[in-house]
PDB file of C-alpha atoms in Angstrom:
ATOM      1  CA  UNK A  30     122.026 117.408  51.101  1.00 56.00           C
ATOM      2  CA  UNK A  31     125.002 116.686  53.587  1.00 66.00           C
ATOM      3  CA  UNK A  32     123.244 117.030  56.294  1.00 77.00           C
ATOM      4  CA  UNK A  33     120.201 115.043  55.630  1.00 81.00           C
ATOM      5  CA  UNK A  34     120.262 111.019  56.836  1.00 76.00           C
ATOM      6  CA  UNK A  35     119.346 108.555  54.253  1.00 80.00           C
ATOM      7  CA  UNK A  36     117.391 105.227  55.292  1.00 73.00           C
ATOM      8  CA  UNK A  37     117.388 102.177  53.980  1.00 77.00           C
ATOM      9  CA  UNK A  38     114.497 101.146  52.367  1.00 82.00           C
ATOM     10  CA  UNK A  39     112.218  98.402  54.659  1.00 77.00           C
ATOM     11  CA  UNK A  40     111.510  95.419  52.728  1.00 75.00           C
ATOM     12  CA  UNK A  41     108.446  94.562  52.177  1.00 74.00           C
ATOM     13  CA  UNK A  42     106.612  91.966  54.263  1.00 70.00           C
ATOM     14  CA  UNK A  43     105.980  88.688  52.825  1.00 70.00           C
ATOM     15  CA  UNK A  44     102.625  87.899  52.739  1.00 73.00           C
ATOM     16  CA  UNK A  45     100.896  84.846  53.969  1.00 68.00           C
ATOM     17  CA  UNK A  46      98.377  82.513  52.320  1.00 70.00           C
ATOM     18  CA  UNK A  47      94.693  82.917  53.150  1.00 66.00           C
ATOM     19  CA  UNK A  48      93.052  79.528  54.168  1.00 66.00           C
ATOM     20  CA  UNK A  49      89.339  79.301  54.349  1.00 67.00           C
ATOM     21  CA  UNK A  50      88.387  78.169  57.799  1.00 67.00           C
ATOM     22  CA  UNK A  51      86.831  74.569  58.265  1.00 71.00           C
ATOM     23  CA  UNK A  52      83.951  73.181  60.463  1.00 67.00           C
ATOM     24  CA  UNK A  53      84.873  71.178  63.318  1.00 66.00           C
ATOM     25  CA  UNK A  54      84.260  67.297  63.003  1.00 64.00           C
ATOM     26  CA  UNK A  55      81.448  66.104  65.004  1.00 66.00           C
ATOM     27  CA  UNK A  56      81.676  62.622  66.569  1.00 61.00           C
ATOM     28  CA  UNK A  57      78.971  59.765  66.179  1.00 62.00           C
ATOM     29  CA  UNK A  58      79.062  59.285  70.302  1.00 59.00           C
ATOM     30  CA  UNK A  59      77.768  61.239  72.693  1.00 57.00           C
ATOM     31  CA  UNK A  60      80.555  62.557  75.237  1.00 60.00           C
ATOM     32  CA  UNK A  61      79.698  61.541  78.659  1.00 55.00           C
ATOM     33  CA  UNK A  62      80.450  63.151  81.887  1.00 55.00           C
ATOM     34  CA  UNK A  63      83.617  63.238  83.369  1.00 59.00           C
ATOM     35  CA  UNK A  64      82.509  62.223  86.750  1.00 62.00           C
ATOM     36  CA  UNK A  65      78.259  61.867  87.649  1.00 59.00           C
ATOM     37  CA  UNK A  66      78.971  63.999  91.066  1.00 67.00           C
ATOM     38  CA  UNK A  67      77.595  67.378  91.411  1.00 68.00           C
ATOM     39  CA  UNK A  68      80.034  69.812  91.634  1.00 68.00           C
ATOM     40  CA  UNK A  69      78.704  72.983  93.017  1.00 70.00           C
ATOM     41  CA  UNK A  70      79.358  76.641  90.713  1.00 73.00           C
ATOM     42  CA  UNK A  71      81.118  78.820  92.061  1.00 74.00           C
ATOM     43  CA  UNK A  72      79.710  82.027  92.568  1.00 74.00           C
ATOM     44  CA  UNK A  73      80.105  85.322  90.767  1.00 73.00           C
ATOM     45  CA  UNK A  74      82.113  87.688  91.985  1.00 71.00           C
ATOM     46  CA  UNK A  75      80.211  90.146  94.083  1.00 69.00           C
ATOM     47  CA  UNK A  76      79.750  93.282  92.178  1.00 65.00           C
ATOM     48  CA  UNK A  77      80.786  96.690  94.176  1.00 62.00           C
ATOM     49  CA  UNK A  78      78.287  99.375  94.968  1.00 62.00           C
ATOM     50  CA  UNK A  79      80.498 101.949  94.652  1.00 64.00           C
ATOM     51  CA  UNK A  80      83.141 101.232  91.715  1.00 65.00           C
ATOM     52  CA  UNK A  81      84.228 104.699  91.766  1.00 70.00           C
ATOM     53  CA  UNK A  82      84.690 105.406  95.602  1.00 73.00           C
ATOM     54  CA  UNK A  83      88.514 104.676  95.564  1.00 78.00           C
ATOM     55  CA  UNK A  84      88.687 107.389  92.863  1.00 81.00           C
ATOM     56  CA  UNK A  85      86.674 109.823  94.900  1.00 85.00           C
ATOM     57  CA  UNK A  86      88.564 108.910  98.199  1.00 86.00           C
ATOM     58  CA  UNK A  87      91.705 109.234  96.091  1.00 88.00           C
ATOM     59  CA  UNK A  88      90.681 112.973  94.901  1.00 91.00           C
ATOM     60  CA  UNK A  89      89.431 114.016  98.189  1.00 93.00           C
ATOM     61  CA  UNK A  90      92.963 112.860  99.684  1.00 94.00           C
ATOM     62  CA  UNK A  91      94.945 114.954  96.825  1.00 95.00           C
ATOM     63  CA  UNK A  92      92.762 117.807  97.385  1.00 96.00           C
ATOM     64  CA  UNK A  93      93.329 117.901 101.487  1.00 96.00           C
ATOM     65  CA  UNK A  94      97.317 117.246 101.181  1.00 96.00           C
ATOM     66  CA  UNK A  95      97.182 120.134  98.743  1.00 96.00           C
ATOM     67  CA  UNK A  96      95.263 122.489 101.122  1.00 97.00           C
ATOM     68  CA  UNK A  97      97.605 121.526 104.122  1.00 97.00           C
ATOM     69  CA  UNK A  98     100.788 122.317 102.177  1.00 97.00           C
ATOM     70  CA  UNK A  99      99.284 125.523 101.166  1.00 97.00           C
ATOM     71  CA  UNK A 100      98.577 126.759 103.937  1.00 98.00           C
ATOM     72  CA  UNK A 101     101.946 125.627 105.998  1.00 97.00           C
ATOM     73  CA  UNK A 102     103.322 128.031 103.438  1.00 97.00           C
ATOM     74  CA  UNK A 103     101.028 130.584 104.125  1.00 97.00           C
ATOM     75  CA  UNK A 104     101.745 130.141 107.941  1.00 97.00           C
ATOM     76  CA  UNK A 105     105.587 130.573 107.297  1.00 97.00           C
ATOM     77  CA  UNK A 106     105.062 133.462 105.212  1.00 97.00           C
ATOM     78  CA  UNK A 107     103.263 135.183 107.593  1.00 98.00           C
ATOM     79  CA  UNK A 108     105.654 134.294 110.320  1.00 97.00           C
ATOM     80  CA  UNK A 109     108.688 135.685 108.251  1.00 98.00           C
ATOM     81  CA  UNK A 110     106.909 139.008 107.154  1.00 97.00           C
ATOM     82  CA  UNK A 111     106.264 139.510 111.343  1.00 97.00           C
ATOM     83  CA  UNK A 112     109.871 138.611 112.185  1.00 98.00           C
ATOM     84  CA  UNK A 113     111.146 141.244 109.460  1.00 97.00           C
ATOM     85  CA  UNK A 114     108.631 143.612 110.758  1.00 97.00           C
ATOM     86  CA  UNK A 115     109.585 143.191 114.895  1.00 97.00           C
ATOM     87  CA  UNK A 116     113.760 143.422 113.413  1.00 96.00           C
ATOM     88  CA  UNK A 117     112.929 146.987 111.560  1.00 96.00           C
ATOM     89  CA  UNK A 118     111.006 148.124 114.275  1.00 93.00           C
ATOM     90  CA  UNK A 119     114.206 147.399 117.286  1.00 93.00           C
ATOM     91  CA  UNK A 120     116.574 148.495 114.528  1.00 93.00           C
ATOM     92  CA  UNK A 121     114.266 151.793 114.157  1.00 91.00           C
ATOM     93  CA  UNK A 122     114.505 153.019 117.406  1.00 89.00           C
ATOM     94  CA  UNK A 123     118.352 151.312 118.089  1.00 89.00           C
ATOM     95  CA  UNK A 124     119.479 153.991 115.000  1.00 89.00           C
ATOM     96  CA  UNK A 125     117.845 157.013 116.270  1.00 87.00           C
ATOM     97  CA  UNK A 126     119.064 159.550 118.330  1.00 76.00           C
ATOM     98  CA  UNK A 127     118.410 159.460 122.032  1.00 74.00           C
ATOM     99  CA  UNK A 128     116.663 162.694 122.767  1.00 71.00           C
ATOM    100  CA  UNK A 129     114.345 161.593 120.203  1.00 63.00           C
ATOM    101  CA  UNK A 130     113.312 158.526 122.141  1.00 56.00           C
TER     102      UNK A 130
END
């Protein structure tokens, strides 16, 4: 109980008054053009092919980045496990005795 936060209550939102909606007033005259030139449309925009190439170029890019860091660490790996080798071997045959050699 001494532990546990108390909150203040939220008051409640007031509500607002529902109007019914009303039709828009129509005019005796007829509305004439702005301006009698024709004014060309302009044009659609073009639609792409290929809407999900970006995605796939995207993927393919993750997936190669991926695979080169991979295998850089591979490459050092390897590189460190042959160094360690070539050091055990010299220290090998540094440590034993000379009429053994």
């Amino acid at each position: 109980m001494l532990l546990s936060p108390k909150y203040p209550q939220t008051p409640a939102a007031p509500t607002l008054p529902v109007h019914a909606p009303t039709a828009p007033v129509q005019h005796a005259h007829a509305q004439a053009p702005v301006c009698a030139c024709q004014q060309p449309q302009p044009s659609p925009p073009a639609r792409r092919i290929a809407p999900t190439l970006g995605v796939v170029a995207g993927a393919v890019a993750a997936v190669v980045a991926v695979g080169v860091v991979l295998k850089a660490l591979l490459v050092a790996v390897t590189v460190a496990a042959l160094s360690v080798a070539v050091v055990a071997v010299v220290l090998r045959s540094l440590l034993t005795a000379p009429r053994q050699r």
